Amino acid sequence: MRLAVSGQLLSKHKSLAEIVDMLQDLGVDAIELWPGNLPGGSTPAERERYETKDIAGVQALLAARGMAVSCTTLGFGVLAGCRDHGAAHGTAALEGAVDAAAALGAPIVNCYLAGLAPDLFVEAVKPAASYAAARGVTIVLENEAHDESGPAANMRAIADTVDSSGFGLQYDPCNFYHANEEPYPAAYETIKPHIRYVHLKGGCCYDPVNRPADHKGGLMRERDDAWIGYTYLPDGVVNVEGVVRRLAADGYDGYVTLEPHVDPADALAYYRIEVPYVRELLARHGAAAGTVAP
């Protein structure tokens, strides 16, 4: 397993070169890229996709710095356009992200259901998954709290239906908690055969009295009286060590990517706690499973 950090949090505040500087100062040598990390695109819609991005320039920058790319993520709302423009709209956007991933050496393209009906998502992703498989890339669906990707059983059903070597699931245990699912072991066991990528962030039930420094997020799924709080990864409700241990024991050899949901001004403070915490867990459990520790 290998550690990476998402570039999304700082994408509106720092250039890619500045983010790379910060991560390398922390000893991190892999980044998850979002469209906002890459220059290019003349319209808001283009800026959320990869077809008009300066892929060659980013490739040169990262190669010169020795920085790997764990994943290229498609902008959150891009696939929602399938409702107005049909499944082909999503297929084209996914294939553009696959081309970017292949050029940058990333094994994964991440995407979201974004409120789409699962059937429409499957229609869009099936041809893109075949395209990805031919290019040595895997498209993954990330579980989110408030659409049909929230329940682990739904995620498993989507992956079983797509049924392609070019498609899998991302496992974000904190997002399962936000969806009122047991993140680990229950959700893990449900989607385990399809896990191809992992996000980690610290979450808990927001408590402004006892934990005022935590960052208030959205409502918990199917609740109108409780919100998720985002906290340091070691302080959250997810059994992170259990997750890492099981991933290693089950032979997962992909990336584990940190993506704290906090104010950009707090990013460095979170990275300074979470990077060494997860690195130590990966070294302890990943090496024992015969995988490559960061």
PDB file of C-alpha atoms in Angstrom:
ATOM      1  CA  MET A   1       0.000   0.000   0.000  1.00  0.00           C
ATOM      2  CA  ARG A   2       1.081   3.542  -0.658  1.00  0.00           C
ATOM      3  CA  LEU A   3       0.128   6.856   0.936  1.00  0.00           C
ATOM      4  CA  ALA A   4      -1.247   9.775  -1.093  1.00  0.00           C
ATOM      5  CA  VAL A   5      -2.964  13.074  -0.287  1.00  0.00           C
ATOM      6  CA  SER A   6      -5.865  14.623  -2.194  1.00  0.00           C
ATOM      7  CA  GLY A   7      -5.178  17.895  -3.977  1.00  0.00           C
ATOM      8  CA  GLN A   8      -8.793  19.028  -3.772  1.00  0.00           C
ATOM      9  CA  LEU A   9      -8.676  20.872  -0.452  1.00  0.00           C
ATOM     10  CA  LEU A  10      -6.105  23.429  -1.592  1.00  0.00           C
ATOM     11  CA  SER A  11      -7.005  23.542  -5.290  1.00  0.00           C
ATOM     12  CA  LYS A  12      -8.660  26.975  -5.076  1.00  0.00           C
ATOM     13  CA  HIS A  13      -5.939  28.490  -2.919  1.00  0.00           C
ATOM     14  CA  LYS A  14      -2.606  27.124  -4.120  1.00  0.00           C
ATOM     15  CA  SER A  15      -1.049  26.179  -7.412  1.00  0.00           C
ATOM     16  CA  LEU A  16      -0.174  22.558  -8.044  1.00  0.00           C
ATOM     17  CA  ALA A  17       3.517  23.397  -7.601  1.00  0.00           C
ATOM     18  CA  GLU A  18       2.788  24.934  -4.186  1.00  0.00           C
ATOM     19  CA  ILE A  19       0.737  21.906  -3.110  1.00  0.00           C
ATOM     20  CA  VAL A  20       3.535  19.587  -4.212  1.00  0.00           C
ATOM     21  CA  ASP A  21       6.003  21.662  -2.161  1.00  0.00           C
ATOM     22  CA  MET A  22       3.810  21.253   0.929  1.00  0.00           C
ATOM     23  CA  LEU A  23       3.337  17.523   0.479  1.00  0.00           C
ATOM     24  CA  GLN A  24       6.974  16.808  -0.230  1.00  0.00           C
ATOM     25  CA  ASP A  25       7.975  18.743   2.875  1.00  0.00           C
ATOM     26  CA  LEU A  26       5.860  16.149   4.702  1.00  0.00           C
ATOM     27  CA  GLY A  27       7.529  13.268   2.876  1.00  0.00           C
ATOM     28  CA  VAL A  28       4.491  12.502   0.693  1.00  0.00           C
ATOM     29  CA  ASP A  29       5.299  11.502  -2.885  1.00  0.00           C
ATOM     30  CA  ALA A  30       1.853  10.857  -4.391  1.00  0.00           C
ATOM     31  CA  ILE A  31      -1.128  13.133  -5.005  1.00  0.00           C
ATOM     32  CA  GLU A  32      -4.742  12.697  -6.041  1.00  0.00           C
ATOM     33  CA  LEU A  33      -5.488  15.256  -8.742  1.00  0.00           C
ATOM     34  CA  TRP A  34      -8.748  17.112  -9.228  1.00  0.00           C
ATOM     35  CA  PRO A  35      -9.616  19.207 -12.288  1.00  0.00           C
ATOM     36  CA  GLY A  36      -9.022  22.350 -10.220  1.00  0.00           C
ATOM     37  CA  ASN A  37      -5.382  21.360  -9.759  1.00  0.00           C
ATOM     38  CA  LEU A  38      -4.741  21.502 -13.512  1.00  0.00           C
ATOM     39  CA  PRO A  39      -4.653  24.658 -15.641  1.00  0.00           C
ATOM     40  CA  GLY A  40      -6.870  24.801 -18.700  1.00  0.00           C
ATOM     41  CA  GLY A  41     -10.538  25.017 -19.615  1.00  0.00           C
ATOM     42  CA  SER A  42     -12.229  28.191 -20.795  1.00  0.00           C
ATOM     43  CA  THR A  43     -15.718  27.546 -19.346  1.00  0.00           C
ATOM     44  CA  PRO A  44     -16.896  26.327 -15.933  1.00  0.00           C
ATOM     45  CA  ALA A  45     -17.977  23.025 -17.488  1.00  0.00           C
ATOM     46  CA  GLU A  46     -14.577  22.507 -19.154  1.00  0.00           C
ATOM     47  CA  ARG A  47     -12.762  23.319 -15.937  1.00  0.00           C
ATOM     48  CA  GLU A  48     -14.482  20.368 -14.216  1.00  0.00           C
ATOM     49  CA  ARG A  49     -13.247  17.923 -16.870  1.00  0.00           C
ATOM     50  CA  TYR A  50      -9.855  16.941 -18.295  1.00  0.00           C
ATOM     51  CA  GLU A  51     -10.128  17.148 -22.083  1.00  0.00           C
ATOM     52  CA  THR A  52      -8.880  20.754 -22.290  1.00  0.00           C
ATOM     53  CA  LYS A  53      -6.428  20.635 -19.390  1.00  0.00           C
ATOM     54  CA  ASP A  54      -2.673  21.131 -19.754  1.00  0.00           C
ATOM     55  CA  ILE A  55      -1.856  17.486 -19.168  1.00  0.00           C
ATOM     56  CA  ALA A  56       1.615  17.736 -20.726  1.00  0.00           C
ATOM     57  CA  GLY A  57       2.579  20.651 -18.482  1.00  0.00           C
ATOM     58  CA  VAL A  58       1.390  18.855 -15.351  1.00  0.00           C
ATOM     59  CA  GLN A  59       3.149  15.679 -16.461  1.00  0.00           C
ATOM     60  CA  ALA A  60       6.424  17.606 -16.812  1.00  0.00           C
ATOM     61  CA  LEU A  61       6.014  19.326 -13.434  1.00  0.00           C
ATOM     62  CA  LEU A  62       5.308  16.120 -11.534  1.00  0.00           C
ATOM     63  CA  ALA A  63       8.017  14.147 -13.307  1.00  0.00           C
ATOM     64  CA  ALA A  64      10.588  16.806 -12.465  1.00  0.00           C
ATOM     65  CA  ARG A  65       9.526  16.663  -8.811  1.00  0.00           C
ATOM     66  CA  GLY A  66       9.296  12.864  -8.586  1.00  0.00           C
ATOM     67  CA  MET A  67       5.614  13.051  -7.645  1.00  0.00           C
ATOM     68  CA  ALA A  68       3.287  10.180  -8.517  1.00  0.00           C
ATOM     69  CA  VAL A  69      -0.455  10.517  -9.205  1.00  0.00           C
ATOM     70  CA  SER A  70      -2.729   8.154  -7.294  1.00  0.00           C
ATOM     71  CA  CYS A  71      -5.922   9.128  -9.066  1.00  0.00           C
ATOM     72  CA  THR A  72      -7.619  11.652 -11.338  1.00  0.00           C
ATOM     73  CA  THR A  73     -11.040  12.594  -9.980  1.00  0.00           C
ATOM     74  CA  LEU A  74     -13.853  13.786 -12.195  1.00  0.00           C
ATOM     75  CA  GLY A  75     -15.581  16.934 -10.926  1.00  0.00           C
ATOM     76  CA  PHE A  76     -18.425  16.075  -8.550  1.00  0.00           C
ATOM     77  CA  GLY A  77     -21.345  17.248 -10.661  1.00  0.00           C
ATOM     78  CA  VAL A  78     -20.120  16.267 -14.115  1.00  0.00           C
ATOM     79  CA  LEU A  79     -22.000  12.984 -14.374  1.00  0.00           C
ATOM     80  CA  ALA A  80     -25.192  14.714 -13.217  1.00  0.00           C
ATOM     81  CA  GLY A  81     -25.261  16.161 -16.741  1.00  0.00           C
ATOM     82  CA  CYS A  82     -26.358  12.749 -17.959  1.00  0.00           C
ATOM     83  CA  ARG A  83     -29.878  13.641 -16.824  1.00  0.00           C
ATOM     84  CA  ASP A  84     -30.084  16.372 -19.465  1.00  0.00           C
ATOM     85  CA  HIS A  85     -27.638  15.130 -22.099  1.00  0.00           C
ATOM     86  CA  GLY A  86     -27.864  11.353 -21.878  1.00  0.00           C
ATOM     87  CA  ALA A  87     -25.452   8.634 -20.829  1.00  0.00           C
ATOM     88  CA  ALA A  88     -22.988   9.462 -23.622  1.00  0.00           C
ATOM     89  CA  HIS A  89     -22.230  12.753 -21.869  1.00  0.00           C
ATOM     90  CA  GLY A  90     -20.929  10.860 -18.851  1.00  0.00           C
ATOM     91  CA  THR A  91     -19.090   8.289 -20.937  1.00  0.00           C
ATOM     92  CA  ALA A  92     -17.152  11.002 -22.750  1.00  0.00           C
ATOM     93  CA  ALA A  93     -16.254  12.782 -19.513  1.00  0.00           C
ATOM     94  CA  LEU A  94     -15.053   9.550 -17.930  1.00  0.00           C
ATOM     95  CA  GLU A  95     -12.985   8.645 -20.977  1.00  0.00           C
ATOM     96  CA  GLY A  96     -11.364  12.081 -20.842  1.00  0.00           C
ATOM     97  CA  ALA A  97     -10.431  11.455 -17.217  1.00  0.00           C
ATOM     98  CA  VAL A  98      -9.083   8.027 -18.183  1.00  0.00           C
ATOM     99  CA  ASP A  99      -6.879   9.605 -20.867  1.00  0.00           C
ATOM    100  CA  ALA A 100      -5.525  12.040 -18.273  1.00  0.00           C
ATOM    101  CA  ALA A 101      -4.895   9.230 -15.800  1.00  0.00           C
ATOM    102  CA  ALA A 102      -3.075   7.136 -18.391  1.00  0.00           C
ATOM    103  CA  ALA A 103      -0.887  10.076 -19.424  1.00  0.00           C
ATOM    104  CA  LEU A 104      -0.041  10.881 -15.799  1.00  0.00           C
ATOM    105  CA  GLY A 105       0.556   7.284 -14.739  1.00  0.00           C
ATOM    106  CA  ALA A 106      -2.439   7.174 -12.415  1.00  0.00           C
ATOM    107  CA  PRO A 107      -4.099   3.773 -11.963  1.00  0.00           C
ATOM    108  CA  ILE A 108      -7.481   5.160 -10.876  1.00  0.00           C
ATOM    109  CA  VAL A 109     -10.218   7.530 -12.049  1.00  0.00           C
ATOM    110  CA  ASN A 110     -12.644   8.458  -9.284  1.00  0.00           C
ATOM    111  CA  CYS A 111     -16.231   9.585  -9.889  1.00  0.00           C
ATOM    112  CA  TYR A 112     -19.526  10.124  -8.086  1.00  0.00           C
ATOM    113  CA  LEU A 113     -23.107   9.069  -8.565  1.00  0.00           C
ATOM    114  CA  ALA A 114     -24.059  12.710  -7.866  1.00  0.00           C
ATOM    115  CA  GLY A 115     -27.729  11.884  -7.489  1.00  0.00           C
ATOM    116  CA  LEU A 116     -28.025   9.917 -10.735  1.00  0.00           C
ATOM    117  CA  ALA A 117     -30.276   6.906 -10.880  1.00  0.00           C
ATOM    118  CA  PRO A 118     -28.000   3.852 -10.699  1.00  0.00           C
ATOM    119  CA  ASP A 119     -29.310   2.543 -14.035  1.00  0.00           C
ATOM    120  CA  LEU A 120     -28.279   5.738 -15.831  1.00  0.00           C
ATOM    121  CA  PHE A 121     -24.900   5.688 -14.123  1.00  0.00           C
ATOM    122  CA  VAL A 122     -24.328   2.087 -15.210  1.00  0.00           C
ATOM    123  CA  GLU A 123     -25.294   2.975 -18.792  1.00  0.00           C
ATOM    124  CA  ALA A 124     -22.711   5.783 -18.808  1.00  0.00           C
ATOM    125  CA  VAL A 125     -19.921   3.886 -17.081  1.00  0.00           C
ATOM    126  CA  LYS A 126     -20.031   0.527 -18.858  1.00  0.00           C
ATOM    127  CA  PRO A 127     -18.409   1.666 -22.136  1.00  0.00           C
ATOM    128  CA  ALA A 128     -16.012   3.912 -20.211  1.00  0.00           C
ATOM    129  CA  ALA A 129     -14.967   0.969 -18.038  1.00  0.00           C
ATOM    130  CA  SER A 130     -14.103  -1.066 -21.137  1.00  0.00           C
ATOM    131  CA  TYR A 131     -12.123   1.903 -22.441  1.00  0.00           C
ATOM    132  CA  ALA A 132     -10.334   2.218 -19.091  1.00  0.00           C
ATOM    133  CA  ALA A 133      -9.465  -1.471 -18.911  1.00  0.00           C
ATOM    134  CA  ALA A 134      -7.828  -1.278 -22.327  1.00  0.00           C
ATOM    135  CA  ARG A 135      -5.659   1.582 -21.051  1.00  0.00           C
ATOM    136  CA  GLY A 136      -4.676  -0.069 -17.774  1.00  0.00           C
ATOM    137  CA  VAL A 137      -6.869   2.238 -15.668  1.00  0.00           C
ATOM    138  CA  THR A 138      -9.749   1.470 -13.302  1.00  0.00           C
ATOM    139  CA  ILE A 139     -12.763   3.749 -12.810  1.00  0.00           C
ATOM    140  CA  VAL A 140     -14.089   3.722  -9.248  1.00  0.00           C
ATOM    141  CA  LEU A 141     -17.325   5.011  -7.735  1.00  0.00           C
ATOM    142  CA  GLU A 142     -16.984   6.797  -4.404  1.00  0.00           C
ATOM    143  CA  ASN A 143     -19.660   6.275  -1.787  1.00  0.00           C
ATOM    144  CA  GLU A 144     -21.388   9.497  -0.732  1.00  0.00           C
ATOM    145  CA  ALA A 145     -23.854  10.012   2.107  1.00  0.00           C
ATOM    146  CA  HIS A 146     -26.931  11.452   0.451  1.00  0.00           C
ATOM    147  CA  ASP A 147     -27.570   9.596  -2.782  1.00  0.00           C
ATOM    148  CA  GLU A 148     -27.975   5.970  -3.838  1.00  0.00           C
ATOM    149  CA  SER A 149     -24.253   5.318  -3.266  1.00  0.00           C
ATOM    150  CA  GLY A 150     -24.689   5.806   0.502  1.00  0.00           C
ATOM    151  CA  PRO A 151     -25.739   2.257   1.427  1.00  0.00           C
ATOM    152  CA  ALA A 152     -23.003  -0.332   0.964  1.00  0.00           C
ATOM    153  CA  ALA A 153     -25.493  -2.792  -0.545  1.00  0.00           C
ATOM    154  CA  ASN A 154     -26.260  -0.305  -3.320  1.00  0.00           C
ATOM    155  CA  MET A 155     -22.583   0.131  -4.070  1.00  0.00           C
ATOM    156  CA  ARG A 156     -22.129  -3.625  -4.290  1.00  0.00           C
ATOM    157  CA  ALA A 157     -25.131  -3.921  -6.622  1.00  0.00           C
ATOM    158  CA  ILE A 158     -23.763  -1.236  -8.969  1.00  0.00           C
ATOM    159  CA  ALA A 159     -20.356  -2.897  -9.163  1.00  0.00           C
ATOM    160  CA  ASP A 160     -21.903  -6.314  -9.737  1.00  0.00           C
ATOM    161  CA  THR A 161     -24.018  -4.878 -12.550  1.00  0.00           C
ATOM    162  CA  VAL A 162     -21.156  -3.082 -14.322  1.00  0.00           C
ATOM    163  CA  ASP A 163     -19.117  -6.282 -14.012  1.00  0.00           C
ATOM    164  CA  SER A 164     -15.931  -5.010 -15.664  1.00  0.00           C
ATOM    165  CA  SER A 165     -12.236  -5.260 -14.877  1.00  0.00           C
ATOM    166  CA  GLY A 166     -12.121  -1.540 -15.632  1.00  0.00           C
ATOM    167  CA  PHE A 167     -14.545  -0.656 -12.830  1.00  0.00           C
ATOM    168  CA  GLY A 168     -14.465  -0.957  -9.062  1.00  0.00           C
ATOM    169  CA  LEU A 169     -15.417   0.866  -5.892  1.00  0.00           C
ATOM    170  CA  GLN A 170     -13.754   3.389  -3.698  1.00  0.00           C
ATOM    171  CA  TYR A 171     -14.047   2.685   0.020  1.00  0.00           C
ATOM    172  CA  ASP A 172     -14.489   5.799   2.147  1.00  0.00           C
ATOM    173  CA  PRO A 173     -15.383   4.598   5.649  1.00  0.00           C
ATOM    174  CA  CYS A 174     -16.107   8.108   6.930  1.00  0.00           C
ATOM    175  CA  ASN A 175     -18.641   8.651   4.155  1.00  0.00           C
ATOM    176  CA  PHE A 176     -20.338   5.395   5.131  1.00  0.00           C
ATOM    177  CA  TYR A 177     -20.552   6.688   8.701  1.00  0.00           C
ATOM    178  CA  HIS A 178     -22.098   9.909   7.340  1.00  0.00           C
ATOM    179  CA  ALA A 179     -24.675   7.705   5.564  1.00  0.00           C
ATOM    180  CA  ASN A 180     -25.573   5.942   8.844  1.00  0.00           C
ATOM    181  CA  GLU A 181     -23.860   2.749   7.735  1.00  0.00           C
ATOM    182  CA  GLU A 182     -21.409   0.850   9.936  1.00  0.00           C
ATOM    183  CA  PRO A 183     -18.156   1.795   8.174  1.00  0.00           C
ATOM    184  CA  TYR A 184     -16.104  -1.138   9.383  1.00  0.00           C
ATOM    185  CA  PRO A 185     -16.423  -4.036   9.367  1.00  0.00           C
ATOM    186  CA  ALA A 186     -19.953  -4.161   7.880  1.00  0.00           C
ATOM    187  CA  ALA A 187     -19.614  -1.835   4.865  1.00  0.00           C
ATOM    188  CA  TYR A 188     -16.101  -3.101   4.216  1.00  0.00           C
ATOM    189  CA  GLU A 189     -17.244  -6.704   4.085  1.00  0.00           C
ATOM    190  CA  THR A 190     -20.119  -5.845   1.748  1.00  0.00           C
ATOM    191  CA  ILE A 191     -18.012  -4.131  -0.915  1.00  0.00           C
ATOM    192  CA  LYS A 192     -14.670  -5.869  -0.271  1.00  0.00           C
ATOM    193  CA  PRO A 193     -14.474  -7.781  -3.594  1.00  0.00           C
ATOM    194  CA  HIS A 194     -14.711  -4.510  -5.533  1.00  0.00           C
ATOM    195  CA  ILE A 195     -12.456  -2.174  -3.493  1.00  0.00           C
ATOM    196  CA  ARG A 196      -9.844  -0.616  -5.768  1.00  0.00           C
ATOM    197  CA  TYR A 197      -9.136   2.680  -3.980  1.00  0.00           C
ATOM    198  CA  VAL A 198      -9.408   4.085  -0.442  1.00  0.00           C
ATOM    199  CA  HIS A 199     -10.023   7.514   1.088  1.00  0.00           C
ATOM    200  CA  LEU A 200      -9.470   8.265   4.767  1.00  0.00           C
ATOM    201  CA  LYS A 201     -10.683  11.249   6.764  1.00  0.00           C
ATOM    202  CA  GLY A 202     -11.699  11.764  10.359  1.00  0.00           C
ATOM    203  CA  GLY A 203     -15.396  11.966  11.181  1.00  0.00           C
ATOM    204  CA  CYS A 204     -17.649  12.043  14.219  1.00  0.00           C
ATOM    205  CA  CYS A 205     -21.037  13.377  15.276  1.00  0.00           C
ATOM    206  CA  TYR A 206     -20.694  17.149  15.430  1.00  0.00           C
ATOM    207  CA  ASP A 207     -20.626  18.373  19.032  1.00  0.00           C
ATOM    208  CA  PRO A 208     -20.031  22.128  19.344  1.00  0.00           C
ATOM    209  CA  VAL A 209     -19.997  21.960  23.148  1.00  0.00           C
ATOM    210  CA  ASN A 210     -17.464  19.209  23.781  1.00  0.00           C
ATOM    211  CA  ARG A 211     -15.563  19.392  20.461  1.00  0.00           C
ATOM    212  CA  PRO A 212     -15.841  22.984  19.241  1.00  0.00           C
ATOM    213  CA  ALA A 213     -12.702  22.774  17.090  1.00  0.00           C
ATOM    214  CA  ASP A 214     -14.183  20.110  14.789  1.00  0.00           C
ATOM    215  CA  HIS A 215     -15.492  21.243  11.420  1.00  0.00           C
ATOM    216  CA  LYS A 216     -19.254  21.052  10.966  1.00  0.00           C
ATOM    217  CA  GLY A 217     -20.363  19.189   7.859  1.00  0.00           C
ATOM    218  CA  GLY A 218     -23.736  18.202   6.442  1.00  0.00           C
ATOM    219  CA  LEU A 219     -26.654  16.471   8.075  1.00  0.00           C
ATOM    220  CA  MET A 220     -26.309  12.798   8.803  1.00  0.00           C
ATOM    221  CA  ARG A 221     -28.309  10.708   6.332  1.00  0.00           C
ATOM    222  CA  GLU A 222     -32.005  10.481   7.231  1.00  0.00           C
ATOM    223  CA  ARG A 223     -31.538  12.792  10.221  1.00  0.00           C
ATOM    224  CA  ASP A 224     -32.584  16.394  10.734  1.00  0.00           C
ATOM    225  CA  ASP A 225     -31.008  16.807  14.150  1.00  0.00           C
ATOM    226  CA  ALA A 226     -27.416  15.587  13.763  1.00  0.00           C
ATOM    227  CA  TRP A 227     -24.514  16.711  11.635  1.00  0.00           C
ATOM    228  CA  ILE A 228     -21.228  15.100  10.792  1.00  0.00           C
ATOM    229  CA  GLY A 229     -18.145  16.683  12.304  1.00  0.00           C
ATOM    230  CA  TYR A 230     -14.713  16.444  10.701  1.00  0.00           C
ATOM    231  CA  THR A 231     -11.833  15.897  13.066  1.00  0.00           C
ATOM    232  CA  TYR A 232      -8.270  14.593  13.061  1.00  0.00           C
ATOM    233  CA  LEU A 233      -8.154  11.069  11.689  1.00  0.00           C
ATOM    234  CA  PRO A 234      -6.877   9.435  14.930  1.00  0.00           C
ATOM    235  CA  ASP A 235      -9.780  11.044  16.848  1.00  0.00           C
ATOM    236  CA  GLY A 236     -12.613   9.980  14.537  1.00  0.00           C
ATOM    237  CA  VAL A 237     -15.127   7.185  14.948  1.00  0.00           C
ATOM    238  CA  VAL A 238     -13.694   4.926  12.233  1.00  0.00           C
ATOM    239  CA  ASN A 239     -11.362   2.154  13.364  1.00  0.00           C
ATOM    240  CA  VAL A 240      -8.572   3.249  11.029  1.00  0.00           C
ATOM    241  CA  GLU A 241      -6.083   0.693  12.262  1.00  0.00           C
ATOM    242  CA  GLY A 242      -8.630  -2.068  11.758  1.00  0.00           C
ATOM    243  CA  VAL A 243      -9.282  -0.834   8.225  1.00  0.00           C
ATOM    244  CA  VAL A 244      -5.583  -0.741   7.335  1.00  0.00           C
ATOM    245  CA  ARG A 245      -4.967  -4.123   8.925  1.00  0.00           C
ATOM    246  CA  ARG A 246      -7.792  -5.750   6.961  1.00  0.00           C
ATOM    247  CA  LEU A 247      -6.807  -4.094   3.694  1.00  0.00           C
ATOM    248  CA  ALA A 248      -3.310  -5.480   4.117  1.00  0.00           C
ATOM    249  CA  ALA A 249      -4.486  -8.923   5.169  1.00  0.00           C
ATOM    250  CA  ASP A 250      -6.857  -9.085   2.189  1.00  0.00           C
ATOM    251  CA  GLY A 251      -4.075  -8.194  -0.239  1.00  0.00           C
ATOM    252  CA  TYR A 252      -5.030  -4.639  -1.123  1.00  0.00           C
ATOM    253  CA  ASP A 253      -1.958  -3.058  -2.730  1.00  0.00           C
ATOM    254  CA  GLY A 254      -3.352   0.269  -3.963  1.00  0.00           C
ATOM    255  CA  TYR A 255      -3.293   3.796  -2.626  1.00  0.00           C
ATOM    256  CA  VAL A 256      -4.654   5.039   0.678  1.00  0.00           C
ATOM    257  CA  THR A 257      -5.400   8.730   0.156  1.00  0.00           C
ATOM    258  CA  LEU A 258      -5.972  11.330   2.861  1.00  0.00           C
ATOM    259  CA  GLU A 259      -8.640  13.961   2.242  1.00  0.00           C
ATOM    260  CA  PRO A 260      -9.492  15.907   5.402  1.00  0.00           C
ATOM    261  CA  HIS A 261     -12.706  17.927   5.041  1.00  0.00           C
ATOM    262  CA  VAL A 262     -11.560  21.069   6.818  1.00  0.00           C
ATOM    263  CA  ASP A 263     -10.899  24.729   6.102  1.00  0.00           C
ATOM    264  CA  PRO A 264      -7.935  25.165   3.737  1.00  0.00           C
ATOM    265  CA  ALA A 265      -6.218  27.280   6.399  1.00  0.00           C
ATOM    266  CA  ASP A 266      -6.152  24.202   8.643  1.00  0.00           C
ATOM    267  CA  ALA A 267      -4.859  21.792   5.990  1.00  0.00           C
ATOM    268  CA  LEU A 268      -1.223  21.760   7.088  1.00  0.00           C
ATOM    269  CA  ALA A 269      -2.127  21.152  10.733  1.00  0.00           C
ATOM    270  CA  TYR A 270      -4.185  18.131   9.699  1.00  0.00           C
ATOM    271  CA  TYR A 271      -1.514  16.783   7.347  1.00  0.00           C
ATOM    272  CA  ARG A 272       1.113  17.041  10.094  1.00  0.00           C
ATOM    273  CA  ILE A 273      -0.978  14.758  12.305  1.00  0.00           C
ATOM    274  CA  GLU A 274      -2.517  12.421   9.736  1.00  0.00           C
ATOM    275  CA  VAL A 275       0.421  11.753   7.418  1.00  0.00           C
ATOM    276  CA  PRO A 276       2.718  10.237  10.072  1.00  0.00           C
ATOM    277  CA  TYR A 277      -0.226   8.469  11.712  1.00  0.00           C
ATOM    278  CA  VAL A 278      -1.241   6.640   8.535  1.00  0.00           C
ATOM    279  CA  ARG A 279       2.344   6.116   7.398  1.00  0.00           C
ATOM    280  CA  GLU A 280       3.074   4.271  10.650  1.00  0.00           C
ATOM    281  CA  LEU A 281      -0.025   2.102  10.230  1.00  0.00           C
ATOM    282  CA  LEU A 282       0.875   1.247   6.654  1.00  0.00           C
ATOM    283  CA  ALA A 283       4.426   0.386   7.631  1.00  0.00           C
ATOM    284  CA  ARG A 284       3.246  -1.794  10.489  1.00  0.00           C
ATOM    285  CA  HIS A 285       0.501  -3.669   8.673  1.00  0.00           C
ATOM    286  CA  GLY A 286       1.364  -3.275   5.004  1.00  0.00           C
ATOM    287  CA  ALA A 287       4.855  -4.670   5.345  1.00  0.00           C
ATOM    288  CA  ALA A 288       3.547  -7.657   7.261  1.00  0.00           C
ATOM    289  CA  ALA A 289       1.227  -8.432   4.344  1.00  0.00           C
ATOM    290  CA  GLY A 290       4.033  -8.271   1.831  1.00  0.00           C
ATOM    291  CA  THR A 291       2.963  -4.980   0.264  1.00  0.00           C
ATOM    292  CA  VAL A 292       5.083  -1.889  -0.213  1.00  0.00           C
ATOM    293  CA  ALA A 293       4.997   0.560   2.653  1.00  0.00           C
ATOM    294  CA  PRO A 294       5.398   4.257   1.780  1.00  0.00           C
TER     295      PRO A 294
END
